[in-house]
Structures are given as structure tokens and as C-alpha cells.
XYZ file of C-alpha atoms in Angstrom:
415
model
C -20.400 5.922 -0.695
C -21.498 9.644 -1.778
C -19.031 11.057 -4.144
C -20.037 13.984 -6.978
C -17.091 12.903 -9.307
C -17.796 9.157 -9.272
C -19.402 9.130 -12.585
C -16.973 11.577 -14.380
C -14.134 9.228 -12.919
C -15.993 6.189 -13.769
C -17.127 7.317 -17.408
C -12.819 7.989 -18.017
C -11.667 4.834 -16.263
C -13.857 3.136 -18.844
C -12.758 4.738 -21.640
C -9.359 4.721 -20.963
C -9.981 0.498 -20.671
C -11.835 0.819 -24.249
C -14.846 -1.029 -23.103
C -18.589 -0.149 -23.588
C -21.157 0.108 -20.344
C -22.160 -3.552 -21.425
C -18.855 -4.972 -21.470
C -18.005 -2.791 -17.827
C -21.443 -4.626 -16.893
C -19.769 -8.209 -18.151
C -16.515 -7.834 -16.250
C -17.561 -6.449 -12.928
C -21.304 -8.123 -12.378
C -22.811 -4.751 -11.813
C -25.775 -3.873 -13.972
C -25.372 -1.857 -17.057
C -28.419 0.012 -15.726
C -26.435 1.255 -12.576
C -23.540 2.072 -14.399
C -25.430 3.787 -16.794
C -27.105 6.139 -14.188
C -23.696 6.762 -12.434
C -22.116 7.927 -15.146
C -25.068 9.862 -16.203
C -25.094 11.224 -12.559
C -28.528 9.729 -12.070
C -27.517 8.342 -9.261
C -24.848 9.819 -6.676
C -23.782 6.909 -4.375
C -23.077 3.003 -4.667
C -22.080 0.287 -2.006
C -18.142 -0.275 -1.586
C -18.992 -3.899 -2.857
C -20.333 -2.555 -6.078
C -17.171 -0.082 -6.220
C -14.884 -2.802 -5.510
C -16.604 -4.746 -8.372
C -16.144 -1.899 -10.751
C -12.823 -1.307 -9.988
C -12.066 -4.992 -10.437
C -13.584 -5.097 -14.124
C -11.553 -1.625 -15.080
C -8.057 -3.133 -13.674
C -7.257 -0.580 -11.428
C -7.433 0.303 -7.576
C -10.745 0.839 -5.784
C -8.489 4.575 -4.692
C -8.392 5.059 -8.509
C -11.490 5.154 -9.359
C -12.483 6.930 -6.158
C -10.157 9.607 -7.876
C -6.436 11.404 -6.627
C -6.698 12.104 -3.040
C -7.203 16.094 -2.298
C -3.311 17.241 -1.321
C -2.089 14.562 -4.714
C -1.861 15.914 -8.179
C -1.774 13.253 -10.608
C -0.236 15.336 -13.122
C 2.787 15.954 -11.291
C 3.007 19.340 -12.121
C 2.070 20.791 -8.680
C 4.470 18.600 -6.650
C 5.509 20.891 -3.296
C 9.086 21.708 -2.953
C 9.903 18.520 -0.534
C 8.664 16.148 -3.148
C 10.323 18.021 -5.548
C 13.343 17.538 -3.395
C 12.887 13.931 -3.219
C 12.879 13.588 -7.221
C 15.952 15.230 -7.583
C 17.693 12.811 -5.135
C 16.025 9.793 -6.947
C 16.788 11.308 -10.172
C 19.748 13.312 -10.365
C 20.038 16.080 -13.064
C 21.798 15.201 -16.039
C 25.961 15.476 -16.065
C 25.477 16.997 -12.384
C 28.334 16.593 -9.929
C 29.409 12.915 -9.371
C 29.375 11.777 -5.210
C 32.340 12.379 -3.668
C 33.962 10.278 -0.399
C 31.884 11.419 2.833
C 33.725 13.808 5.305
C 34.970 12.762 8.447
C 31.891 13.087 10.732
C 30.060 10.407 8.396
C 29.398 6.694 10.231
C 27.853 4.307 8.296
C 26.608 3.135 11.276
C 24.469 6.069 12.049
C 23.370 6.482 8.291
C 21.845 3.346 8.864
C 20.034 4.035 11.866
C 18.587 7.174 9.980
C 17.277 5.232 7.189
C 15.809 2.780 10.089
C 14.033 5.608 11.718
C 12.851 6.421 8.398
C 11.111 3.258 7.880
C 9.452 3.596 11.321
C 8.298 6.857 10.181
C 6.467 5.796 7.001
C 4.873 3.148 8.692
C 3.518 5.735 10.916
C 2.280 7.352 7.970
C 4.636 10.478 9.131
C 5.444 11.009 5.427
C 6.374 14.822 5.744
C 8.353 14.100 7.981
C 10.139 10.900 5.820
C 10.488 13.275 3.050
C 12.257 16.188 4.554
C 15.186 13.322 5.120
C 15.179 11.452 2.501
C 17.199 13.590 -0.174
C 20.348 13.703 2.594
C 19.694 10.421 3.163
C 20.041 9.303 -0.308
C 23.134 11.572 -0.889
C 24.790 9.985 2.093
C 24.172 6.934 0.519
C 25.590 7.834 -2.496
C 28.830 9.371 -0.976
C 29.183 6.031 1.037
C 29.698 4.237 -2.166
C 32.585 5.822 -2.982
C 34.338 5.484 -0.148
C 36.945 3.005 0.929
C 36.825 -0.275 -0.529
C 36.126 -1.938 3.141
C 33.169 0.543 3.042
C 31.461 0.345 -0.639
C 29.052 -3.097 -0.386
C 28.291 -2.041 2.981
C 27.223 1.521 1.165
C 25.397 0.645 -1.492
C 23.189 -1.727 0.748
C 22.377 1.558 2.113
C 21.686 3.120 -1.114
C 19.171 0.442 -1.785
C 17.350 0.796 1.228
C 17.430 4.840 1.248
C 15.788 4.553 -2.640
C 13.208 1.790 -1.657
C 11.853 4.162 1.013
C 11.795 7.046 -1.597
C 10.236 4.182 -4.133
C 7.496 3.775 -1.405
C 6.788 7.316 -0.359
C 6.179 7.996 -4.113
C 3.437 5.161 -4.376
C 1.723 6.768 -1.596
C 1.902 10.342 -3.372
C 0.392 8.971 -6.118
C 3.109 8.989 -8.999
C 4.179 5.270 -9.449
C 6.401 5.721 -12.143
C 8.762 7.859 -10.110
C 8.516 4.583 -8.024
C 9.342 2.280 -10.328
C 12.233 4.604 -11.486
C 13.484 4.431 -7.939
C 13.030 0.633 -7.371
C 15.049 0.031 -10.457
C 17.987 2.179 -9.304
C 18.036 0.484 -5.884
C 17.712 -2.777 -7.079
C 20.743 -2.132 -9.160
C 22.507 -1.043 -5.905
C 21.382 -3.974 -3.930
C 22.701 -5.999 -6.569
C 26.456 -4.086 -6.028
C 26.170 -4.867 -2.074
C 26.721 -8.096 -0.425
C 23.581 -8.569 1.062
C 21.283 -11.407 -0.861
C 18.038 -10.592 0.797
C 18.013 -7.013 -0.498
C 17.143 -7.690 -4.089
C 13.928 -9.622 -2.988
C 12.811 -7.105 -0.157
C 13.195 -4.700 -3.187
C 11.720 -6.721 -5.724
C 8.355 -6.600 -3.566
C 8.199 -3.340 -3.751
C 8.255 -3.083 -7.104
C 5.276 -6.111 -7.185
C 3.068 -3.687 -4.686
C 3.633 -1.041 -7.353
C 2.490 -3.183 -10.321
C -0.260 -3.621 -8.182
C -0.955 -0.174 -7.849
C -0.812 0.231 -11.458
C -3.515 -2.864 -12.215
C -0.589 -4.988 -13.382
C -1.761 -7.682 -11.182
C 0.137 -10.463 -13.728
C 3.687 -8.936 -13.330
C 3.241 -8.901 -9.968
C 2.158 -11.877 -9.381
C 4.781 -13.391 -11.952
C 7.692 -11.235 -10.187
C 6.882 -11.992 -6.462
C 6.771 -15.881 -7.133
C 9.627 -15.796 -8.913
C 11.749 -13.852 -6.593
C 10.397 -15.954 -3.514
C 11.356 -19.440 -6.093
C 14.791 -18.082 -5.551
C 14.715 -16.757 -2.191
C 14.061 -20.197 -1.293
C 16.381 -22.667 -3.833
C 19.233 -19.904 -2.186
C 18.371 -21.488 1.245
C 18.053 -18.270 2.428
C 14.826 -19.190 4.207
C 17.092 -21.160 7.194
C 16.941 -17.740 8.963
C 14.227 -15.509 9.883
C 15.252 -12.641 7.890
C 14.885 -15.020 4.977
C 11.950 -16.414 5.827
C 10.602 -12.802 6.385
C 11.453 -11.755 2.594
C 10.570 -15.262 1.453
C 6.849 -14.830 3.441
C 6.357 -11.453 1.951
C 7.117 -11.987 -1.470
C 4.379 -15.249 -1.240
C 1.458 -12.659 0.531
C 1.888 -10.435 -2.332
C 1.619 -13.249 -5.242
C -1.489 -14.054 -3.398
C -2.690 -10.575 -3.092
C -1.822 -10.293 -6.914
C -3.776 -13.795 -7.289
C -6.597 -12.679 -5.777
C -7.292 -9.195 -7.286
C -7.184 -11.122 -10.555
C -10.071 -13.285 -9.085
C -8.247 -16.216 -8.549
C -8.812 -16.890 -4.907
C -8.237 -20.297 -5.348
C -4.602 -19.923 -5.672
C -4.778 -16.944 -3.744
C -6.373 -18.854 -0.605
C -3.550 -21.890 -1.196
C -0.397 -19.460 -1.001
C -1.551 -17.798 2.253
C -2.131 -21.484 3.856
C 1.350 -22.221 2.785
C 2.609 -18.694 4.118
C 1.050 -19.041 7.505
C 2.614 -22.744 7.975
C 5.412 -21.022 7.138
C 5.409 -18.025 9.404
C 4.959 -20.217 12.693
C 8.672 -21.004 12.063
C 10.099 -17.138 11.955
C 10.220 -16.958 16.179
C 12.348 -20.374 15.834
C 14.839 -19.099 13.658
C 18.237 -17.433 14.299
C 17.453 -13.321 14.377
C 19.099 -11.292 12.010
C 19.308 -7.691 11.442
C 17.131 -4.387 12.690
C 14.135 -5.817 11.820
C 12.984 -2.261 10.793
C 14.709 -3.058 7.630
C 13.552 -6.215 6.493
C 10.081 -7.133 5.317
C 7.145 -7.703 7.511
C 6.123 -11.764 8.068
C 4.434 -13.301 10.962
C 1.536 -15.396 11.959
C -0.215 -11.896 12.560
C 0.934 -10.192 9.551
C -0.454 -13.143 7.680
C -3.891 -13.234 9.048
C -3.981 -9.829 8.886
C -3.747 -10.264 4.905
C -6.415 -12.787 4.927
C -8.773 -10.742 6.014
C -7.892 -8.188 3.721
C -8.243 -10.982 0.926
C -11.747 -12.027 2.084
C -13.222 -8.145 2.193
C -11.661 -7.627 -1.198
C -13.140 -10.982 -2.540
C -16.549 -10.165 -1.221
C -16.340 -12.523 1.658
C -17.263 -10.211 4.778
C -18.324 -12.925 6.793
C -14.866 -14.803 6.836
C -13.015 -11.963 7.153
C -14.951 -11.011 10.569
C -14.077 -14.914 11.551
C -10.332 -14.621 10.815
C -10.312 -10.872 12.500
C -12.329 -12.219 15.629
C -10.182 -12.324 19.020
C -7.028 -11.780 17.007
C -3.794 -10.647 19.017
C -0.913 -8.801 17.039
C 2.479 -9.442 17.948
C 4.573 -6.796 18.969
C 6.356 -6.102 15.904
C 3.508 -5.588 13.514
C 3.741 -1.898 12.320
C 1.086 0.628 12.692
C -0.028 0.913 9.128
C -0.572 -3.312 9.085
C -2.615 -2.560 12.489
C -4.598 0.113 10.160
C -5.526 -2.417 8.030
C -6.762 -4.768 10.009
C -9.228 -2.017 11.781
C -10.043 -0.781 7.973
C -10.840 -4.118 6.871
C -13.093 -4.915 9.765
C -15.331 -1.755 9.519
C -15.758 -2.439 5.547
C -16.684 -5.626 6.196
C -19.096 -4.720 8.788
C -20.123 -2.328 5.965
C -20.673 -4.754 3.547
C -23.087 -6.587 6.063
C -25.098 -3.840 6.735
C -23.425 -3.505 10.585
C -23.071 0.234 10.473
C -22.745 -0.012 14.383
C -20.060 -2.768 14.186
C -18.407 -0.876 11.338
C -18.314 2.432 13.567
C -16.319 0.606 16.736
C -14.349 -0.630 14.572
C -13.518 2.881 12.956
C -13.462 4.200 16.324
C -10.980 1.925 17.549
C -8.904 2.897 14.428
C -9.082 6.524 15.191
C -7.516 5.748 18.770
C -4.730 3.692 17.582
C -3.629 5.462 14.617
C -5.107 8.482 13.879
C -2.526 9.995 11.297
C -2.817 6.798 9.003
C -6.925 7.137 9.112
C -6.883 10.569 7.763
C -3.989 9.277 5.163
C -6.683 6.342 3.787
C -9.454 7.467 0.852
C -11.145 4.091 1.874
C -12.108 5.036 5.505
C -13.606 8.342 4.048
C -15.706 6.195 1.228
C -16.553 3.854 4.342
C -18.001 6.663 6.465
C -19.710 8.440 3.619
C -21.159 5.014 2.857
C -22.200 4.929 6.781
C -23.837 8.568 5.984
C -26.182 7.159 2.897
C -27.805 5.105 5.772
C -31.270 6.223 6.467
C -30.438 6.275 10.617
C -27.001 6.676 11.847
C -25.573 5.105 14.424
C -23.862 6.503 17.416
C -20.389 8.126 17.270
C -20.567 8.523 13.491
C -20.657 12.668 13.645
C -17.668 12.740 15.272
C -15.759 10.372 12.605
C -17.288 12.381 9.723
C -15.981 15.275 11.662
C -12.883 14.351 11.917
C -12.083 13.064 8.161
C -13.520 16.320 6.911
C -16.952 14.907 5.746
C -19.133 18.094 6.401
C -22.569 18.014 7.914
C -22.943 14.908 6.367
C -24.016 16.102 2.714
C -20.907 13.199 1.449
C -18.647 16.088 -0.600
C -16.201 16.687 1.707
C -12.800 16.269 1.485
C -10.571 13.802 3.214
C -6.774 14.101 3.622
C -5.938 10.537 2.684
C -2.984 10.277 0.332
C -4.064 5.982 -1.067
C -3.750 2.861 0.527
């Protein structure tokens, strides 16, 4: 991967983490010598293993050190009016106007179905799109919790949903603490409805976040214990149950395994995918755009993604080989799984294996390629090659990577 800010970003990330080149060198396993020359700008590129390495000795995402994707401030200050839009709903101004009852054109029903489409929408990385509705959404929301008494659990169960999908369109903007903020508030509303799943579903969320934010011990500690009680409730009799309780065990693992303990990591995604066969056997629940996603595909899907990350190409080619999705795996978990094929293909030195695969991903989900920083750092890798393999132009064309020099700009907005 070719990137002329690596160094820079890598020099700060390392600073920020108080630790010297040789204790960097230590934690990660890459020589002090090659972090010395890519912070001196001695050298311009580095494999996504050694990246992934570096990242894992600083704490923090592989997209953080590969630096705020181009249309994402990290300051916050430049935030366009629709995000802008979507704060204020999450965080209303100070002694504003308090909700009143909804008119007589509101259904519940239909606010419901909105924040269902809604869901679809982000995971078809249609974010603009998400965040044009989200502040009516949430105001909806709030208006339906003040309504009749009948009415009120029922509303703030939508509350809580609305605010998770505002918690998880801010994680993919890049400003996790606006996230958080909004987790909290729906958790709180989750806890005022009468659904017992919700506060789980919601508690993820808040795990992927600490994730984001190289907390990798609260979310592991979080996600186990919410799944601990998802289970003692005996809510895992049903498949939306199951589905929170499955979800909430991936992400402990994911948490386990970032923190280079793929031991435990490997152990909770064998008990996960015992546990998933039983989800198709199980009395159905509710939409099932609202409740988390578990299944034997979603599962293996996040094995692979465990072996790439843990520098295990080869298994993660085994697991991905001949593997059939069911229906109801969303578009961004197919992304993944194409993603996490080409960088393991990368890793091996497969550039034409990693190109169908990245190929294949451009066919099925276009919007979501251009959305990921890794699949530009995975072609740019591709373009370090001495010889390049067929129908790589066209992908470099296509993320914005200009006549192959490695400094262009992709649209990706994370993972």
C-alpha cells in the first residue's frame, strides 16, 4: 500500500500511544528499521500485513492509521448540513421545546417500517440517503413517547432503534463519540420499552464502537456480559434471541482476537456456529431488518475476517472456499466476505486471485466498495507490484487511484 501521509500518521499514532520506535517495533513485530524509514518517509509503501501489525501494536484500527477518509473531518468542525441535522436530533439543544403527542396522520406502524427501510439502507451503504431521514425519524420517535399510555413502550422501542441507526451512521462518519452519546440515549429508551432484546442489540453497538476506538477490553467485557444475560433470560428459545445472543458472542470474539487472543477468539466462534445451526429451527419473530444479524453464513463470514486479521490468509481462503450465503445476509456482510478474500489473496502474493475477487465485489456492491479505505489500500498495494495483473486499471479507475502513482483519493467513509 502507497500512501504519502503514512509516516506523518504513523509518527502521531505513536506519539499519541507514548511509545518509542523500539517499543512500536516490540508490540507489532515490525522492525524498528522499517518504521524508522516510514516515518522518516524513506520509504513510501508497506504490505497490509505489516500495516495490520502496526495498527495492532498502536491500539487502533488499520482505517486509523491509514488516516480520515477524504469526505470525513475528524475534527468535526466541517460536518455538512445533514450531519449537522442528525446531531441536533441525537442531541437536542439545551431547554429546547419538549415532544409533544403526534398528530393524527402518525401510525406507529408505519414509523416502524421507516426506521426498517432505514436499516436496509445503511446496510446498503446508502448513508445520504439514511441521513436525510433520520432527524424526522427520531422526532417521530420522540413524539410517540408521549402519546397514549397504550402507545408509549411501543414508542420508545422505536426511539431506541431510530438512535441506534443514528449511533451507527456516526461510526461510519468517523466521530464515535457522537455514537456513543447516541447509544447511551437509546439504550436508556430501550430500557423504558417492553422489549428485552433491545438493550442487547444496542449494547453491541456500543461494543463495535469500543472497537472502533481500540477499546478492545470493554468490548469484549460488555458483549460477553450482555450475551451471559441474554442467555440466563432464556431469551435464546427463539430466533430473535438467539440472533442477539449470536451477535453479541461474534463481537467478544472479534474483540478477543484484535487483542491477539485467538485462542479464545477461535473457541467463541465454534460455540457461535453450533449455535447458529439452530436459528432456522426456532419460532420467527419480528422484521428481521431490526434485529441483529446471526446465521451459519454470517458466522463463517466472521471467521474469515478473524483469520485475515490474525495473519492467517490461508485459512481464511479455506473457510471462504465454495461458501453459499443465505438469503438474508445483508450487503455490507457480503462486502466483507469479498474484501476479506482479495486481502488475503494479497497477503499471499495472488494479485490475480485478489483482483476476481475485487471484481466480483465491484459487481455485487459497488456503493459499499467505494465506502471501504481498505479496498483502496488493497488495490494500491496491487499497484506496488512490479507486473499487474489483468482488470486492475479499471478497479484503480474506479476507486479514484490515478494512473497508478498510489495518491489518489478514495471515497470510502471506514469499515
Amino acid at each position: 500500500m502507497a500512501n504519502d501521509d503514512l509516516g506523518r500518521t504513523l509518527r502521531r499514532l505513536r506519539r499519541l500511544a507514548s511509545l518509542t520506535q523500539e517499543e512500536l517495533a516490540e508490540r507489532s513485530g515490525v522492525s524498528v528499521d522499517v518504521i524508522r524509514q516510514l516515518e522518516q518517509r524513506r520509504k513510501h509503501s508497506a504490505r497490509l500485513p505489516t500495516l495490520h501489525a502496526l495498527a495492532n501494536g498502536l491500539g487502533v484500527e488499520l482505517t486509523t492509521l491509514l488516516g480520515d477518509p477524504p469526505a470525513v473531518s475528524s475534527t468535526g468542525e466541517n460536518d455538512g448540513p445533514r450531519f449537522v441535522a442528525v446531531r441536533r436530533a441525537v442531541m437536542p439543544a439545551l431547554w429546547g421545546p419538549e415532544p409533544e403527542p403526534p398528530g393524527p396522520d402518525f401510525s406507529l406502524p408505519g414509523l416502524r417500517d421507516q426506521i426498517a427501510d432505514g436499516w436496509t439502507q445503511y446496510h446498503a451503504a446508502e448513508f445520504d440517503t439514511v441521513m436525510k431521514a433520520l432527524p424526522d425519524m427520531i422526532s417521530d420517535a420522540h413524539a410517540a413517547t408521549v402519546s397514549a399510555d397504550d402507545d408509549r413502550r411501543a414508542g420508545f422501542a422505536a426511539l431506541a432503534k431510530a438512535l441506534q441507526l443514528a449511533g451507527h451512521v456516526a461510526v461510519r462518519m468517523g466521530k464515535t463519540d457522537l455514537a456513543l452519546i447516541g447509544l447511551e440515549r437509546a439504550i436508556d429508551a430501550a430500557g423504558r420499552s417492553s422489549d428485552p432484546l433491545l438493550r442487547p442489540m444496542i449494547v453491541n453497538s456500543v461494543a463495535w464502537t469500543y472497537q472502533r476506538q481500540g477499546r478492545l477490553g470493554d468490548a469484549l467485557s460488555i458483549a460477553l456480559h450482555a450475551a451471559g444475560d441474554t442467555k440466563d433470560g432464556g431469551h435464546t428459545a427463539t430466533a430473535d434471541g438467539l440472533k442477539v445472543w449470536g451477535a453479541l458472542t461474534m463481537s467478544a470474539a472479534t474483540s478477543a482476537a484484535r487483542s491477539n487472543d485467538y485462542e479464545r477468539a477461535a473457541a467463541l466462534m465454534a460455540h457461535a456456529e453450533k449455535e447458529a445451526a439452530r436459528v432456522a429451527h426456532l419460532p420467527q419473530g419480528s422484521d428481521s431488518r431490526m434485529v441483529s444479524v446471526f446465521s451459519p453464513s454470517s458466522v463463517r463470514i466472521e471467521r474469515v475476517r478473524l483469520a485475515v486479521q490474525y495473519g492467517r490468509p490461508e485459512d481464511a481462503l479455506t473457510l471462504a472456499k465454495g461458501m453459499r450465503l443465505a438469503k438474508d445476509v445483508p450487503p455490507s456482510w457480503r462486502t466483507w466476505l469479498l474484501l476479506d478474500v482479495a486481502r488475503a489473496h494479497t497477503d499471499l502474493g495472488d494479485a490475480t486471485g485478489a483482483v476476481r475477487a475485487l471484481e466480483s465485489l465491484r459487481r455485487v456492491a459497488p456503493t459499499w466498495m467505494q465506502h471501504h479505505t481498505l479496498a483502496v489500500a488493497i488495490v494500491r498495494d496491487l499497484w506496488a507490484l512490479p507486473k499487474h495483473p489483468a482488470g486492475l486499471r479499471p478497479l484503480a479507475e474506479f476507486l479514484g487511484i490515478e494512473n497508478g502513482t498510489g495518491v489518489g483519493i478514495g471515497t470510502g467513509i471506514g469499515e
